[in-house]
Short mmCIF file of C-alpha atoms in Angstrom, two decimals:
data_model
loop_
_atom_site.label_atom_id
_atom_site.label_comp_id
_atom_site.label_asym_id
_atom_site.label_seq_id
_atom_site.Cartn_x
_atom_site.Cartn_y
_atom_site.Cartn_z
CA MET G 1 -4.75 10.50 -27.30
CA THR G 2 -1.15 11.56 -26.97
CA ASP G 3 1.25 12.29 -29.82
CA VAL G 4 3.89 9.58 -30.15
CA THR G 5 6.63 12.25 -29.93
CA ASP G 6 5.48 13.09 -26.37
CA LEU G 7 6.21 9.59 -25.03
CA ARG G 8 8.89 9.26 -22.35
CA PRO G 9 10.68 6.22 -20.86
CA GLY G 10 8.46 4.59 -18.25
CA ASN G 11 5.17 5.53 -19.97
CA TYR G 12 2.65 2.79 -20.73
CA PHE G 13 0.39 2.84 -23.79
CA THR G 14 -1.87 0.52 -25.78
CA GLU G 15 -1.69 -0.18 -29.49
CA ASP G 16 -3.39 -2.96 -31.47
CA GLY G 17 -4.63 -4.58 -28.26
CA ASN G 18 -1.13 -4.81 -26.75
CA ILE G 19 0.17 -3.02 -23.68
CA TYR G 20 3.64 -1.50 -24.09
CA GLN G 21 6.12 0.12 -21.74
CA VAL G 22 8.41 2.74 -23.31
CA MET G 23 12.06 1.80 -22.74
CA ASP G 24 13.66 4.50 -24.92
CA ILE G 25 12.65 6.95 -27.65
CA LEU G 26 14.66 8.56 -30.44
CA LEU G 27 13.25 11.50 -32.39
CA ASN G 28 14.65 12.07 -35.89
CA LYS G 29 13.89 15.20 -37.92
CA THR G 30 15.49 15.75 -41.30
CA ALA G 31 15.13 18.77 -43.56
CA MET G 32 12.03 17.97 -45.60
CA ARG G 33 10.43 15.12 -43.71
CA LYS G 34 8.14 14.90 -40.75
CA MET G 35 9.66 14.01 -37.42
CA ILE G 36 9.94 10.25 -36.92
CA ALA G 37 9.70 8.66 -33.47
CA ASP G 38 11.62 5.39 -33.07
CA VAL G 39 10.31 3.90 -29.83
CA LYS G 40 11.94 0.95 -28.06
CA VAL G 41 9.12 -0.80 -26.21
CA LYS G 42 8.55 -3.82 -23.99
CA ASN G 43 5.33 -5.79 -24.41
CA VAL G 44 4.04 -6.06 -20.84
CA ARG G 45 2.15 -9.32 -21.46
CA THR G 46 4.89 -11.25 -23.26
CA GLY G 47 8.05 -9.47 -22.11
CA THR G 48 9.41 -9.12 -25.65
CA ILE G 49 11.35 -5.99 -26.54
CA SER G 50 10.89 -4.46 -29.98
CA ARG G 51 10.93 -1.16 -31.85
CA ILE G 52 7.90 0.75 -33.12
CA THR G 53 8.30 3.61 -35.61
CA HIS G 54 5.67 6.28 -36.30
CA ASN G 55 5.53 9.75 -37.81
CA ALA G 56 4.83 12.79 -35.67
CA GLY G 57 1.11 13.29 -35.22
CA TYR G 58 0.37 9.60 -34.67
CA GLY G 59 -1.74 9.24 -31.53
CA VAL G 60 -1.38 6.58 -28.84
CA GLU G 61 -3.48 6.04 -25.74
CA LEU G 62 -1.49 6.48 -22.54
CA ILE G 63 -2.63 4.18 -19.73
CA ARG G 64 -1.90 3.72 -16.08
CA LEU G 65 -1.20 0.34 -14.53
CA ASP G 66 -2.49 -0.44 -11.05
CA LYS G 67 -0.11 -1.85 -8.42
CA ARG G 68 -1.23 -3.42 -5.15
CA SER G 69 0.92 -4.92 -2.42
CA MET G 70 -0.12 -8.48 -1.69
CA GLN G 71 1.21 -11.34 0.38
CA TYR G 72 2.17 -14.65 -1.23
CA LEU G 73 0.33 -17.38 0.67
CA TYR G 74 0.79 -20.76 -1.02
CA ASP G 75 1.03 -22.81 -4.21
CA ASN G 76 -2.20 -24.68 -5.00
CA GLY G 77 -0.82 -26.77 -7.87
CA ASP G 78 -1.34 -24.83 -11.10
CA ALA G 79 -1.62 -21.34 -9.57
CA LEU G 80 -0.18 -19.21 -6.77
CA VAL G 81 -2.48 -17.62 -4.19
CA PHE G 82 -1.93 -14.03 -3.02
CA MET G 83 -3.84 -12.04 -0.37
CA ASP G 84 -4.50 -8.31 -0.18
CA GLN G 85 -3.22 -7.06 3.20
CA GLU G 86 -6.02 -4.53 3.69
CA THR G 87 -9.15 -6.26 2.38
CA TYR G 88 -8.03 -9.90 2.84
CA ASP G 89 -9.24 -10.67 -0.69
CA GLN G 90 -7.41 -13.59 -2.26
CA ILE G 91 -6.48 -13.96 -5.92
CA GLU G 92 -4.92 -16.77 -7.90
CA ILE G 93 -2.27 -16.20 -10.58
CA SER G 94 -1.38 -18.95 -13.03
CA LYS G 95 2.13 -20.39 -12.70
CA SER G 96 2.65 -19.98 -16.45
CA LEU G 97 2.51 -16.20 -15.98
CA LEU G 98 5.14 -16.28 -13.21
CA GLU G 99 7.76 -18.75 -14.44
CA TRP G 100 10.77 -16.49 -13.68
CA GLU G 101 9.37 -15.09 -10.43
CA LEU G 102 8.68 -18.59 -9.01
CA GLN G 103 12.41 -19.07 -8.51
CA PHE G 104 12.51 -16.27 -5.92
CA LEU G 105 9.19 -16.64 -4.04
CA LYS G 106 9.00 -17.98 -0.49
CA GLY G 107 5.91 -18.10 1.70
CA ASP G 108 4.63 -14.89 3.33
CA GLU G 109 6.57 -12.52 1.04
CA ILE G 110 5.03 -9.17 0.12
CA VAL G 111 5.07 -8.41 -3.64
CA ASP G 112 3.46 -5.81 -5.90
CA ILE G 113 0.78 -7.19 -8.24
CA THR G 114 0.51 -5.22 -11.50
CA SER G 115 -2.86 -5.12 -13.28
CA TYR G 116 -4.75 -3.21 -15.95
CA ASN G 117 -8.57 -3.22 -16.10
CA ASP G 118 -8.70 -6.22 -13.70
CA GLU G 119 -6.30 -8.23 -15.92
CA ILE G 120 -3.30 -9.35 -13.87
CA LEU G 121 -0.11 -8.69 -15.83
CA GLY G 122 2.46 -9.96 -13.33
CA ILE G 123 4.26 -9.30 -10.08
CA SER G 124 7.16 -7.05 -9.15
CA LEU G 125 9.80 -8.57 -6.91
CA PRO G 126 12.28 -6.64 -4.78
CA ALA G 127 15.70 -6.09 -6.41
CA LYS G 128 17.29 -8.71 -4.14
CA VAL G 129 15.90 -11.58 -2.08
CA ALA G 130 17.49 -13.57 0.75
CA LEU G 131 17.42 -17.33 0.16
CA THR G 132 18.95 -20.22 2.09
CA ILE G 133 21.34 -22.68 0.46
CA THR G 134 20.08 -26.26 0.75
CA GLU G 135 22.85 -27.98 -1.16
CA CYS G 136 26.31 -26.99 -2.36
CA GLU G 137 29.60 -28.65 -3.16
CA PRO G 138 32.40 -28.59 -0.58
CA ALA G 139 35.16 -26.07 -1.33
CA VAL G 140 38.63 -27.25 -2.29
CA ARG G 141 41.42 -24.73 -1.68
CA GLY G 142 44.17 -24.20 -4.21
CA ASP G 143 42.18 -25.22 -7.28
CA THR G 144 42.17 -21.79 -8.90
CA VAL G 145 44.11 -18.61 -9.36
CA THR G 146 41.24 -16.10 -9.36
CA SER G 147 37.82 -15.91 -7.71
CA ALA G 148 36.31 -19.34 -8.19
CA ARG G 149 32.66 -20.29 -8.03
CA LYS G 150 30.82 -23.48 -7.20
CA ASP G 151 27.26 -24.71 -7.83
CA ALA G 152 24.61 -24.25 -5.15
CA THR G 153 20.90 -25.08 -4.89
CA LEU G 154 18.62 -22.69 -3.00
CA GLU G 155 15.46 -23.39 -1.00
CA THR G 156 13.25 -22.48 -3.98
CA GLY G 157 15.09 -24.90 -6.29
CA LEU G 158 17.09 -22.20 -8.08
CA HIS G 159 20.63 -23.21 -9.09
CA ILE G 160 23.28 -20.48 -8.86
CA LYS G 161 27.06 -20.07 -8.71
CA VAL G 162 28.46 -18.91 -5.35
CA PRO G 163 32.01 -18.20 -4.08
CA LEU G 164 33.95 -21.08 -2.54
CA PHE G 165 33.61 -19.76 1.04
CA ILE G 166 29.78 -20.17 1.06
CA ASN G 167 28.51 -23.35 2.78
CA ASN G 168 25.26 -25.32 3.22
CA GLY G 169 22.65 -23.60 5.37
CA GLU G 170 23.92 -20.06 4.78
CA THR G 171 21.58 -17.32 3.58
CA VAL G 172 22.64 -15.41 0.48
CA LEU G 173 21.28 -12.45 -1.46
CA VAL G 174 20.21 -13.17 -5.04
CA ARG G 175 19.44 -10.55 -7.69
CA THR G 176 15.93 -11.06 -9.06
CA ASP G 177 16.68 -9.50 -12.46
CA THR G 178 19.59 -11.82 -13.33
CA GLY G 179 19.29 -14.68 -10.82
CA GLU G 180 22.91 -14.26 -9.72
CA TYR G 181 24.62 -14.31 -6.32
CA ASP G 182 24.98 -10.82 -4.83
CA GLY G 183 26.40 -11.39 -1.35
CA ARG G 184 25.72 -12.81 2.07
CA ALA G 185 22.49 -11.86 3.77
#
């Protein structure tokens, strides 16, 4: 057990059956009170961000999450199939667990699978992915004063806004944290 005041951003711990990642911690000590730790945490299973407050001396169990690089193979309907590059073991991950990540996955991509005690918690995508535009509106010059954007549909079905100079068939970089256009690939 580790004292709650020893937590640092990036640490993972369990409490009440939940797995949390420490986002930020504030320690408050006033004259006649014990130190209070106000911890901003992210629930790894649900993705919700909340605050947990405990007095100094409260113990939490630090844990370590396992990460393995795996290749995305295919979609089998209600799950996605990934293969370990070294052992060739295949695993299936439910689509409901990967709703956001589905928008950025193409076949044969290498991703990091995060797990704890053989429970798969999710996947980690690269910061940016290159995707091809399958459909976008034609650009019309002179419509705007500043940098204008138009709608585009990518090969994975994701809809984004791109600058007017981007055309059908071009490959663009998309940020996986926000789902926004980042530049040409």
